[in-house]
Short mmCIF file of C-alpha atoms in Angstrom, two decimals:
data_model
loop_
_atom_site.label_atom_id
_atom_site.label_comp_id
_atom_site.label_asym_id
_atom_site.label_seq_id
_atom_site.Cartn_x
_atom_site.Cartn_y
_atom_site.Cartn_z
CA UNK A 1 -47.41 -32.27 44.54
CA UNK A 2 -44.44 -31.44 46.71
CA UNK A 3 -41.96 -33.92 45.31
CA UNK A 4 -40.98 -31.89 42.31
CA UNK A 5 -38.14 -29.45 42.36
CA UNK A 6 -38.59 -25.73 41.92
CA UNK A 7 -37.38 -26.05 38.36
CA UNK A 8 -40.18 -28.34 37.43
CA UNK A 9 -42.74 -26.16 39.21
CA UNK A 10 -41.74 -23.09 37.32
CA UNK A 11 -41.69 -24.98 34.10
CA UNK A 12 -45.21 -26.06 34.75
CA UNK A 13 -46.29 -22.48 35.05
CA UNK A 14 -44.15 -21.20 32.25
CA UNK A 15 -45.45 -22.99 29.27
CA UNK A 16 -43.95 -20.81 26.60
CA UNK A 17 -40.34 -21.89 26.98
CA UNK A 18 -38.81 -23.26 23.83
CA UNK A 19 -35.96 -24.94 25.59
CA UNK A 20 -36.63 -28.43 24.37
CA UNK A 21 -37.48 -29.66 20.94
CA UNK A 22 -40.58 -31.41 22.15
CA UNK A 23 -41.81 -28.07 23.46
CA UNK A 24 -41.50 -26.43 20.09
CA UNK A 25 -43.13 -29.36 18.39
CA UNK A 26 -45.99 -29.33 20.81
CA UNK A 27 -46.36 -25.58 20.63
CA UNK A 28 -46.73 -25.81 16.88
CA UNK A 29 -49.08 -28.73 17.30
CA UNK A 30 -51.17 -26.72 19.74
CA UNK A 31 -51.25 -23.71 17.50
CA UNK A 32 -52.31 -25.85 14.58
CA UNK A 33 -55.03 -27.42 16.65
CA UNK A 34 -56.19 -24.02 17.80
CA UNK A 35 -56.45 -22.90 14.22
CA UNK A 36 -58.40 -25.96 13.33
CA UNK A 37 -60.77 -25.40 16.18
CA UNK A 38 -61.26 -21.77 15.36
CA UNK A 39 -62.07 -22.79 11.84
CA UNK A 40 -64.62 -25.23 13.18
CA UNK A 41 -65.90 -22.63 15.60
CA UNK A 42 -65.92 -24.82 18.71
CA UNK A 43 -64.09 -22.64 21.18
CA UNK A 44 -65.52 -24.28 24.24
CA UNK A 45 -64.38 -27.73 23.38
CA UNK A 46 -61.09 -26.23 22.31
CA UNK A 47 -60.51 -24.76 25.74
CA UNK A 48 -61.35 -28.01 27.40
CA UNK A 49 -58.93 -29.82 25.20
CA UNK A 50 -56.39 -27.11 25.80
CA UNK A 51 -56.67 -27.65 29.52
CA UNK A 52 -56.09 -31.35 29.26
CA UNK A 53 -53.46 -30.83 26.65
CA UNK A 54 -51.64 -28.55 29.05
CA UNK A 55 -51.58 -31.25 31.63
CA UNK A 56 -50.29 -33.84 29.22
CA UNK A 57 -47.96 -31.31 27.73
CA UNK A 58 -46.70 -30.51 31.18
CA UNK A 59 -45.62 -34.08 31.74
CA UNK A 60 -44.08 -34.53 28.33
CA UNK A 61 -42.57 -31.08 28.60
CA UNK A 62 -40.78 -32.05 31.79
CA UNK A 63 -39.53 -35.23 30.23
CA UNK A 64 -38.42 -33.30 27.20
CA UNK A 65 -36.66 -30.78 29.32
CA UNK A 66 -34.84 -33.39 31.31
CA UNK A 67 -33.63 -35.06 28.16
CA UNK A 68 -32.63 -31.76 26.67
CA UNK A 69 -30.83 -30.86 29.86
CA UNK A 70 -28.89 -34.08 29.87
CA UNK A 71 -27.99 -33.69 26.24
CA UNK A 72 -26.75 -30.21 26.97
CA UNK A 73 -24.58 -31.44 29.84
CA UNK A 74 -23.05 -34.22 27.81
CA UNK A 75 -22.44 -31.90 24.89
CA UNK A 76 -20.85 -29.31 27.09
CA UNK A 77 -18.55 -31.88 28.67
CA UNK A 78 -17.45 -33.17 25.31
CA UNK A 79 -16.89 -29.69 23.94
CA UNK A 80 -14.82 -28.59 26.91
CA UNK A 81 -12.75 -31.75 26.73
CA UNK A 82 -12.09 -31.24 23.03
CA UNK A 83 -11.27 -27.60 23.65
CA UNK A 84 -8.81 -28.34 26.42
CA UNK A 85 -7.20 -30.97 24.24
CA UNK A 86 -6.72 -28.96 21.06
CA UNK A 87 -6.65 -25.35 22.12
CA UNK A 88 -4.19 -26.03 24.88
CA UNK A 89 -1.14 -23.99 24.06
CA UNK A 90 0.91 -26.14 26.39
CA UNK A 91 1.33 -28.50 23.47
CA UNK A 92 3.66 -25.91 21.96
CA UNK A 93 5.47 -25.13 25.17
CA UNK A 94 8.44 -27.52 24.69
CA UNK A 95 9.24 -25.91 21.35
CA UNK A 96 9.67 -22.51 22.95
CA UNK A 97 12.02 -23.63 25.66
CA UNK A 98 15.13 -21.74 24.61
CA UNK A 99 17.68 -19.36 26.04
CA UNK A 100 18.80 -16.17 24.28
CA UNK A 101 22.35 -17.48 23.90
CA UNK A 102 21.03 -20.59 22.19
CA UNK A 103 19.01 -18.51 19.75
CA UNK A 104 22.01 -16.36 18.94
CA UNK A 105 24.23 -19.39 18.46
CA UNK A 106 21.73 -21.02 16.15
CA UNK A 107 21.34 -17.85 14.11
CA UNK A 108 25.06 -17.72 13.51
CA UNK A 109 25.28 -21.45 12.83
CA UNK A 110 22.63 -21.19 10.14
CA UNK A 111 25.18 -19.44 7.97
CA UNK A 112 27.98 -21.94 8.47
CA UNK A 113 27.82 -25.11 6.38
CA UNK A 114 28.82 -28.25 8.21
CA UNK A 115 31.67 -30.32 6.84
CA UNK A 116 30.75 -33.70 8.23
CA UNK A 117 27.98 -35.20 6.19
CA UNK A 118 28.51 -38.84 6.99
CA UNK A 119 27.07 -38.50 10.44
CA UNK A 120 23.49 -37.28 10.96
CA UNK A 121 23.65 -33.70 12.12
CA UNK A 122 21.57 -32.60 15.06
CA UNK A 123 18.72 -30.20 14.33
CA UNK A 124 17.18 -28.39 17.24
CA UNK A 125 13.40 -28.59 17.12
CA UNK A 126 12.50 -25.18 18.39
CA UNK A 127 9.98 -22.78 16.96
CA UNK A 128 10.78 -19.49 18.68
CA UNK A 129 13.68 -18.54 16.42
CA UNK A 130 11.93 -19.38 13.14
CA UNK A 131 8.74 -17.60 14.20
CA UNK A 132 10.62 -14.44 15.11
CA UNK A 133 12.57 -14.62 11.86
CA UNK A 134 9.35 -14.85 9.85
CA UNK A 135 7.95 -11.80 11.62
CA UNK A 136 11.21 -9.95 11.09
CA UNK A 137 11.01 -10.79 7.40
CA UNK A 138 7.46 -9.38 7.30
CA UNK A 139 8.68 -6.18 8.95
CA UNK A 140 11.57 -5.90 6.49
CA UNK A 141 9.23 -6.41 3.55
CA UNK A 142 7.02 -3.60 4.80
CA UNK A 143 10.04 -1.39 5.30
CA UNK A 144 11.15 -2.21 1.77
CA UNK A 145 7.81 -1.32 0.32
CA UNK A 146 7.84 1.97 2.12
CA UNK A 147 11.24 3.02 0.88
CA UNK A 148 10.67 1.99 -2.69
CA UNK A 149 9.10 4.44 -5.02
CA UNK A 150 5.66 2.97 -5.19
CA UNK A 151 2.49 4.22 -3.64
CA UNK A 152 1.63 2.17 -0.65
CA UNK A 153 -1.84 0.98 0.02
CA UNK A 154 -1.23 -0.55 3.35
CA UNK A 155 -4.17 -2.77 3.93
CA UNK A 156 -3.65 -5.25 1.15
CA UNK A 157 0.11 -5.10 1.28
CA UNK A 158 0.28 -6.02 4.94
CA UNK A 159 -1.85 -9.03 4.26
CA UNK A 160 0.23 -9.94 1.24
CA UNK A 161 3.47 -9.67 3.23
CA UNK A 162 2.23 -11.84 6.07
CA UNK A 163 0.69 -14.31 3.65
CA UNK A 164 3.84 -14.59 1.57
CA UNK A 165 6.21 -15.14 4.46
CA UNK A 166 4.06 -17.50 6.44
CA UNK A 167 2.99 -19.27 3.27
CA UNK A 168 6.57 -19.86 2.30
CA UNK A 169 7.62 -21.06 5.74
CA UNK A 170 4.69 -23.39 6.33
CA UNK A 171 4.07 -24.44 2.73
CA UNK A 172 7.62 -25.19 1.70
CA UNK A 173 8.27 -26.95 5.01
CA UNK A 174 5.30 -29.21 4.47
CA UNK A 175 6.31 -29.89 0.89
CA UNK A 176 9.90 -30.69 1.88
CA UNK A 177 8.65 -32.90 4.70
CA UNK A 178 6.56 -34.78 2.18
CA UNK A 179 9.55 -35.17 -0.12
CA UNK A 180 11.68 -36.26 2.80
CA UNK A 181 9.10 -38.87 3.62
CA UNK A 182 9.27 -40.11 0.04
CA UNK A 183 13.06 -40.09 0.03
CA UNK A 184 13.37 -41.78 3.40
CA UNK A 185 15.15 -38.94 5.14
CA UNK A 186 15.40 -38.90 8.92
CA UNK A 187 13.71 -35.68 9.74
CA UNK A 188 10.55 -34.68 11.61
CA UNK A 189 8.13 -31.91 10.74
CA UNK A 190 9.21 -29.64 13.59
CA UNK A 191 12.85 -30.07 12.61
CA UNK A 192 11.99 -29.20 9.03
CA UNK A 193 10.13 -26.08 10.14
CA UNK A 194 13.06 -25.13 12.32
CA UNK A 195 15.66 -25.72 9.61
CA UNK A 196 13.82 -23.71 6.99
CA UNK A 197 12.98 -20.99 9.47
CA UNK A 198 16.59 -20.46 10.43
CA UNK A 199 17.44 -20.43 6.75
CA UNK A 200 15.37 -17.26 6.49
CA UNK A 201 18.06 -15.46 8.47
CA UNK A 202 20.09 -15.09 5.30
CA UNK A 203 17.05 -13.71 3.51
CA UNK A 204 16.48 -11.17 6.26
CA UNK A 205 20.05 -9.89 6.09
CA UNK A 206 20.07 -9.70 2.30
CA UNK A 207 16.77 -7.90 2.01
CA UNK A 208 17.54 -5.52 4.85
CA UNK A 209 20.74 -4.41 3.16
CA UNK A 210 19.50 -4.30 -0.42
CA UNK A 211 16.26 -2.50 0.33
CA UNK A 212 18.28 0.38 1.63
CA UNK A 213 21.05 0.38 -0.95
CA UNK A 214 19.55 -0.03 -4.37
CA UNK A 215 22.25 -1.68 -6.43
CA UNK A 216 21.41 -4.68 -8.51
CA UNK A 217 24.98 -5.94 -8.53
CA UNK A 218 25.15 -5.67 -4.77
CA UNK A 219 21.99 -7.70 -4.55
CA UNK A 220 23.42 -10.43 -6.77
CA UNK A 221 26.55 -10.64 -4.65
CA UNK A 222 24.50 -10.92 -1.49
CA UNK A 223 22.18 -13.41 -3.13
CA UNK A 224 25.02 -15.69 -4.07
CA UNK A 225 27.08 -15.36 -0.92
CA UNK A 226 24.56 -15.08 1.89
CA UNK A 227 21.81 -17.07 0.22
CA UNK A 228 24.32 -19.62 -0.90
CA UNK A 229 25.78 -20.09 2.57
CA UNK A 230 22.45 -20.68 4.22
CA UNK A 231 21.41 -23.00 1.41
CA UNK A 232 24.63 -24.98 1.76
CA UNK A 233 24.04 -25.34 5.45
CA UNK A 234 20.52 -26.67 4.99
CA UNK A 235 21.59 -28.92 2.17
CA UNK A 236 24.49 -30.36 4.16
CA UNK A 237 22.24 -31.14 7.11
CA UNK A 238 19.73 -32.84 4.84
CA UNK A 239 22.42 -34.85 3.06
CA UNK A 240 23.72 -36.09 6.37
CA UNK A 241 20.29 -37.47 7.13
CA UNK A 242 19.52 -39.11 3.79
CA UNK A 243 20.83 -42.30 2.27
CA UNK A 244 21.20 -42.84 -1.44
CA UNK A 245 22.42 -40.57 -4.18
CA UNK A 246 19.16 -40.07 -6.04
CA UNK A 247 17.25 -39.21 -2.91
CA UNK A 248 19.90 -36.77 -1.79
CA UNK A 249 19.85 -35.13 -5.18
CA UNK A 250 16.09 -34.76 -5.26
CA UNK A 251 15.79 -33.37 -1.76
CA UNK A 252 18.68 -30.99 -1.87
CA UNK A 253 18.03 -29.80 -5.37
CA UNK A 254 14.46 -28.92 -4.56
CA UNK A 255 15.37 -27.16 -1.35
CA UNK A 256 18.20 -25.17 -2.91
CA UNK A 257 16.03 -24.13 -5.84
CA UNK A 258 13.10 -23.05 -3.69
CA UNK A 259 15.26 -21.20 -1.21
CA UNK A 260 17.24 -19.21 -3.72
CA UNK A 261 14.27 -18.54 -5.96
CA UNK A 262 12.30 -17.19 -3.01
CA UNK A 263 14.95 -14.59 -2.35
CA UNK A 264 14.99 -13.60 -6.02
CA UNK A 265 11.23 -13.38 -5.98
CA UNK A 266 11.18 -11.21 -2.88
CA UNK A 267 13.59 -8.76 -4.37
CA UNK A 268 12.25 -8.50 -7.89
CA UNK A 269 8.85 -9.94 -8.49
CA UNK A 270 7.30 -9.02 -5.16
CA UNK A 271 7.22 -5.42 -6.15
CA UNK A 272 5.55 -6.34 -9.41
CA UNK A 273 2.90 -8.31 -7.57
CA UNK A 274 2.37 -5.35 -5.28
CA UNK A 275 2.09 -2.96 -8.18
CA UNK A 276 -0.30 -5.33 -9.87
CA UNK A 277 -2.54 -5.23 -6.83
CA UNK A 278 -2.39 -1.46 -6.82
CA UNK A 279 -3.22 -1.40 -10.53
CA UNK A 280 -6.20 -3.61 -9.93
CA UNK A 281 -7.46 -1.21 -7.31
CA UNK A 282 -6.72 2.01 -9.11
CA UNK A 283 -8.40 1.01 -12.33
CA UNK A 284 -7.79 2.20 -15.85
CA UNK A 285 -7.99 5.90 -15.14
CA UNK A 286 -4.83 6.08 -13.14
CA UNK A 287 -1.39 5.80 -14.72
CA UNK A 288 0.06 2.32 -14.27
CA UNK A 289 2.80 3.15 -11.77
CA UNK A 290 2.11 6.05 -9.56
CA UNK A 291 5.57 6.95 -8.52
CA UNK A 292 5.44 9.31 -5.63
CA UNK A 293 8.70 10.36 -4.17
CA UNK A 294 8.73 10.20 -0.43
CA UNK A 295 10.97 12.34 1.66
CA UNK A 296 12.69 9.32 3.18
CA UNK A 297 14.33 7.95 0.03
CA UNK A 298 15.30 11.42 -1.08
CA UNK A 299 17.38 11.99 1.99
CA UNK A 300 18.59 8.61 3.08
CA UNK A 301 18.88 6.83 -0.24
CA UNK A 302 20.97 9.59 -1.72
CA UNK A 303 23.31 9.45 1.23
CA UNK A 304 23.59 5.68 1.21
CA UNK A 305 23.98 5.43 -2.53
CA UNK A 306 26.79 7.93 -2.66
CA UNK A 307 28.50 6.24 0.27
CA UNK A 308 28.27 2.85 -1.40
CA UNK A 309 29.57 4.27 -4.65
CA UNK A 310 32.49 5.83 -2.85
CA UNK A 311 33.31 2.58 -1.10
CA UNK A 312 33.04 0.64 -4.36
CA UNK A 313 35.34 3.07 -6.09
CA UNK A 314 37.98 2.89 -3.42
CA UNK A 315 37.98 -0.94 -3.40
CA UNK B 1 -37.89 -43.19 34.36
CA UNK B 2 -36.94 -43.49 38.00
CA UNK B 3 -36.05 -39.84 38.31
CA UNK B 4 -39.55 -38.75 37.48
CA UNK B 5 -41.30 -41.05 39.91
CA UNK B 6 -41.93 -38.33 42.45
CA UNK B 7 -43.10 -35.70 40.06
CA UNK B 8 -46.77 -35.05 40.48
CA UNK B 9 -48.73 -32.86 38.12
CA UNK B 10 -52.05 -31.86 39.50
CA UNK B 11 -54.75 -30.34 37.42
CA UNK B 12 -55.30 -27.31 39.61
CA UNK B 13 -51.95 -25.69 39.02
CA UNK B 14 -52.84 -22.10 38.13
CA UNK B 15 -51.95 -21.21 34.62
CA UNK B 16 -51.32 -17.60 35.50
CA UNK B 17 -48.24 -16.51 37.33
CA UNK B 18 -45.01 -14.70 36.84
CA UNK B 19 -43.48 -15.23 33.46
CA UNK B 20 -40.24 -13.64 34.56
CA UNK B 21 -38.25 -16.17 36.49
CA UNK B 22 -37.22 -14.58 39.76
CA UNK B 23 -33.73 -15.99 39.92
CA UNK B 24 -31.10 -13.41 40.70
CA UNK B 25 -32.57 -10.47 38.86
CA UNK B 26 -33.80 -8.83 42.06
CA UNK B 27 -30.51 -8.56 43.85
CA UNK B 28 -30.78 -6.95 47.27
CA UNK B 29 -29.89 -3.32 47.46
CA UNK B 30 -27.16 -3.79 50.01
CA UNK B 31 -25.32 -5.99 47.53
CA UNK B 32 -22.57 -4.49 45.32
CA UNK B 33 -25.16 -3.66 42.74
CA UNK B 34 -24.02 -0.78 40.62
CA UNK B 35 -27.25 -0.80 38.72
CA UNK B 36 -28.91 1.93 40.73
CA UNK B 37 -26.20 4.50 40.85
CA UNK B 38 -26.36 7.46 38.52
CA UNK B 39 -24.74 7.00 35.13
CA UNK B 40 -22.35 9.83 35.83
CA UNK B 41 -20.82 7.87 38.74
CA UNK B 42 -20.24 4.82 36.61
CA UNK B 43 -18.64 6.75 33.81
CA UNK B 44 -16.47 8.80 36.15
CA UNK B 45 -15.25 5.67 37.92
CA UNK B 46 -14.24 4.02 34.68
CA UNK B 47 -12.69 7.21 33.35
CA UNK B 48 -10.66 7.61 36.49
CA UNK B 49 -9.38 4.04 36.21
CA UNK B 50 -8.38 4.61 32.60
CA UNK B 51 -6.73 7.91 33.44
CA UNK B 52 -4.75 6.36 36.27
CA UNK B 53 -3.42 3.75 33.89
CA UNK B 54 -2.42 6.43 31.39
CA UNK B 55 -0.40 8.10 34.13
CA UNK B 56 1.25 4.78 34.92
CA UNK B 57 2.26 4.39 31.30
CA UNK B 58 3.73 7.86 31.06
CA UNK B 59 5.74 7.40 34.23
CA UNK B 60 6.50 3.70 34.29
CA UNK B 61 7.09 2.63 37.85
CA UNK B 62 7.01 -0.93 38.96
CA UNK B 63 3.53 -0.85 40.32
CA UNK B 64 1.08 -3.62 39.73
CA UNK B 65 -2.03 -1.49 39.31
CA UNK B 66 -1.90 -1.81 35.56
CA UNK B 67 -1.70 -5.54 35.83
CA UNK B 68 -4.23 -6.16 38.54
CA UNK B 69 -7.27 -4.27 37.32
CA UNK B 70 -6.92 -4.71 33.63
CA UNK B 71 -9.41 -3.15 31.29
CA UNK B 72 -9.48 -2.77 27.54
CA UNK B 73 -11.15 0.64 27.28
CA UNK B 74 -7.88 2.50 27.06
CA UNK B 75 -6.39 0.30 24.35
CA UNK B 76 -9.60 0.56 22.34
CA UNK B 77 -9.67 4.36 22.54
CA UNK B 78 -5.98 4.57 21.64
CA UNK B 79 -6.28 2.12 18.79
CA UNK B 80 -9.29 3.89 17.28
CA UNK B 81 -7.72 7.35 17.58
CA UNK B 82 -4.44 6.14 16.06
CA UNK B 83 -6.28 4.47 13.21
CA UNK B 84 -8.36 7.60 12.58
CA UNK B 85 -5.30 9.80 12.54
CA UNK B 86 -3.53 7.50 10.11
CA UNK B 87 -6.25 7.84 7.55
CA UNK B 88 -6.00 9.80 4.39
CA UNK B 89 -2.29 9.21 4.10
CA UNK B 90 -1.94 7.92 0.58
CA UNK B 91 -1.56 9.99 -2.54
CA UNK B 92 -4.49 8.26 -4.16
CA UNK B 93 -7.45 10.50 -3.64
CA UNK B 94 -9.88 7.70 -4.28
CA UNK B 95 -8.70 5.84 -1.24
CA UNK B 96 -11.42 6.20 1.33
CA UNK B 97 -9.22 5.12 4.19
CA UNK B 98 -10.91 1.80 4.63
CA UNK B 99 -7.95 -0.55 4.46
CA UNK B 100 -5.83 1.72 6.57
CA UNK B 101 -8.24 1.79 9.47
CA UNK B 102 -8.78 -1.94 9.41
CA UNK B 103 -5.10 -2.54 8.92
CA UNK B 104 -4.07 -0.57 11.99
CA UNK B 105 -6.72 -2.29 14.06
CA UNK B 106 -5.71 -5.74 12.91
CA UNK B 107 -2.00 -5.09 13.34
CA UNK B 108 -2.41 -3.82 16.88
CA UNK B 109 -4.72 -6.52 18.12
CA UNK B 110 -3.20 -9.41 16.20
CA UNK B 111 0.28 -8.33 17.18
CA UNK B 112 -0.70 -8.02 20.82
CA UNK B 113 -2.26 -11.49 20.78
CA UNK B 114 0.85 -12.99 19.24
CA UNK B 115 3.14 -11.34 21.77
CA UNK B 116 0.94 -12.52 24.61
CA UNK B 117 0.95 -16.09 23.36
CA UNK B 118 4.70 -15.93 22.93
CA UNK B 119 5.26 -14.68 26.45
CA UNK B 120 2.96 -17.33 27.86
CA UNK B 121 4.76 -20.04 25.93
CA UNK B 122 8.10 -18.82 27.20
CA UNK B 123 6.92 -19.44 30.74
CA UNK B 124 5.36 -16.15 31.71
CA UNK B 125 3.09 -15.80 34.70
CA UNK B 126 0.93 -13.06 33.30
CA UNK B 127 -2.58 -13.72 32.12
CA UNK B 128 -3.86 -13.19 28.59
CA UNK B 129 -5.92 -10.07 29.14
CA UNK B 130 -3.43 -8.47 31.48
CA UNK B 131 -0.83 -8.66 28.78
CA UNK B 132 -3.23 -7.31 26.15
CA UNK B 133 -4.07 -4.45 28.50
CA UNK B 134 -0.42 -3.49 29.04
CA UNK B 135 0.49 -3.67 25.36
CA UNK B 136 -2.55 -1.64 24.41
CA UNK B 137 -1.92 1.08 26.98
CA UNK B 138 1.71 1.39 25.95
CA UNK B 139 0.59 2.54 22.51
CA UNK B 140 -0.12 5.90 24.19
CA UNK B 141 3.32 7.47 23.53
CA UNK B 142 3.05 6.50 19.87
CA UNK B 143 -0.40 8.05 19.62
CA UNK B 144 1.04 11.24 21.01
CA UNK B 145 3.84 11.02 18.46
CA UNK B 146 1.22 10.69 15.73
CA UNK B 147 -0.48 13.83 16.98
CA UNK B 148 2.81 15.72 16.97
CA UNK B 149 3.61 14.44 13.46
CA UNK B 150 0.30 15.62 12.12
CA UNK B 151 0.82 19.05 13.64
CA UNK B 152 4.35 19.24 12.24
CA UNK B 153 3.11 18.18 8.82
CA UNK B 154 0.61 21.03 8.86
CA UNK B 155 3.57 23.37 8.83
CA UNK B 156 5.26 21.76 5.84
CA UNK B 157 6.82 18.56 4.57
CA UNK B 158 10.47 19.36 4.10
CA UNK B 159 13.65 17.84 5.40
CA UNK B 160 13.53 19.67 8.72
CA UNK B 161 10.04 18.44 9.43
CA UNK B 162 11.20 14.94 8.58
CA UNK B 163 14.07 15.17 11.04
CA UNK B 164 11.78 16.48 13.76
CA UNK B 165 9.29 13.71 13.10
CA UNK B 166 12.04 11.11 13.06
CA UNK B 167 13.35 12.24 16.43
CA UNK B 168 9.92 12.42 18.01
CA UNK B 169 8.87 9.01 16.72
CA UNK B 170 12.15 7.44 17.79
CA UNK B 171 11.82 8.86 21.27
CA UNK B 172 8.23 7.72 21.66
CA UNK B 173 9.07 4.31 20.25
CA UNK B 174 11.77 3.91 22.85
CA UNK B 175 9.41 5.08 25.58
CA UNK B 176 6.70 2.62 24.51
CA UNK B 177 9.09 -0.28 24.43
CA UNK B 178 10.60 0.61 27.80
CA UNK B 179 7.20 1.11 29.40
CA UNK B 180 5.83 -2.22 28.23
CA UNK B 181 9.06 -3.98 29.09
CA UNK B 182 8.91 -2.58 32.61
CA UNK B 183 5.55 -4.22 33.13
CA UNK B 184 5.91 -7.42 31.19
CA UNK B 185 9.48 -8.46 31.76
CA UNK B 186 8.94 -8.95 35.45
CA UNK B 187 6.63 -11.82 34.79
CA UNK B 188 9.30 -13.78 32.96
CA UNK B 189 12.18 -15.89 34.21
CA UNK B 190 15.13 -13.50 34.45
CA UNK B 191 17.34 -14.98 31.77
CA UNK B 192 14.66 -14.93 29.09
CA UNK B 193 13.78 -11.26 29.14
CA UNK B 194 15.44 -10.64 25.79
CA UNK B 195 13.28 -13.28 24.15
CA UNK B 196 10.13 -11.48 25.28
CA UNK B 197 11.39 -7.97 24.55
CA UNK B 198 12.27 -8.64 20.91
CA UNK B 199 8.71 -9.22 19.61
CA UNK B 200 7.53 -6.17 21.55
CA UNK B 201 10.31 -4.22 19.85
CA UNK B 202 9.16 -5.49 16.42
CA UNK B 203 5.54 -4.67 17.20
CA UNK B 204 6.19 -1.07 18.17
CA UNK B 205 8.67 -0.77 15.32
CA UNK B 206 5.96 -1.60 12.79
CA UNK B 207 3.57 0.92 14.37
CA UNK B 208 6.29 3.60 14.51
CA UNK B 209 7.12 2.95 10.88
CA UNK B 210 3.49 3.45 9.89
CA UNK B 211 3.45 6.73 11.82
CA UNK B 212 6.72 7.97 10.39
CA UNK B 213 5.84 7.28 6.77
CA UNK B 214 2.48 8.96 7.01
CA UNK B 215 2.16 11.76 4.50
CA UNK B 216 -1.12 13.59 4.26
CA UNK B 217 -2.93 14.62 1.11
#
């Protein structure tokens, strides 16, 4: 009996392991047969059959366990290979290979439209800048919600802010990439993500300023100037990479519309969406807009508003 | 089945025997088994480790103790206490604090994970949990700021209290950012420190903003 390994010996003694499917099947089979024999009342014969059954079961159990063990090994190898292939963050490493001066230069360039549209403009395919800009936009949205006069229920609003910004960046990029594919534009997905991400720099500036100084006319000026500059930049880059008037029109019109409308939405409708969520939570008993003055706007907004008014008057 | 050729199953194998498989559960006593020491020793050892790391955060020197023996007890305690203190801060009395607790938790851990991934992608040499440990421990100054804010708010909610709270939160925010930068920036290539510091700055900014805009019932 010495040829077997210790594993097999222990498994012979331990006959209640459920580690292979055959074991479970045979356990159920044995229990069923025990029940049948108890019903018949032949316990002696049952024990005899149990003894032999154990021996047979032992052999088939070992076979079952070996098969189960091999299946486990193969499965584990496949899973670890798939994991190291897909969850390897080194795939993203080339897109984060930037220097701070490059990031700063690209941020400033995103506001300057290019003049030369006959030659395909270079787009850097990096993801660090756009990702940081999206997070900055989320932070600015939260800051804006805090300084506006609405009651903040932070849990849902944080999720809404993150969902809106990331949804815009990823969703509109994918949609524009699809359109670019239809219109035969020379642009890759990473470049599209990068272009749109850097276009959010204008949004960040506009929202940061207008959330602190609440003037609608100021917002419209910023919307046109800052939003317009970043839109022109993106549009010019896209035009330089597309051939054909209709295609250029489709692509650039869609991008300009989505970009500018997103800024409008963030400034005006986002608060309505937020208040709608709060209404849904607060129910019919509460007044629709619970305007609670916070000590921050009282102090800082008054100061900023009067300063802005003074500046506007002197100009 | 060639592999089973030498397996022999004899009929007189005893059915009784040990059900517990004696593999590794009876480790020898001279091994580093901490299973037999009194519970007090275990707790005191862990508490001392956590306390030492708190001291390192408050006085950030360039020592590698925080990095080498990372643990997540401190960040968990800090996160839970900060989330508890931030509850009850909305004017809606029907708010039972649920979203706020979960929100603080999710922001801290999700933000720390994102910063860690970012620093790894930028070529950092620090491991995942070490970075989580450092970022979590450096929330300590902000937790202290939250405590101070709550005490100040007990006295009143006027302009002076706002200025005091603003100054305290700003100071603690700066301390948190500096402390975590002191530990994390060393693991980066020297010209990319700014790229790693900015997300940390954003992260602590969001937490500081939540602390500053907290107004109790």
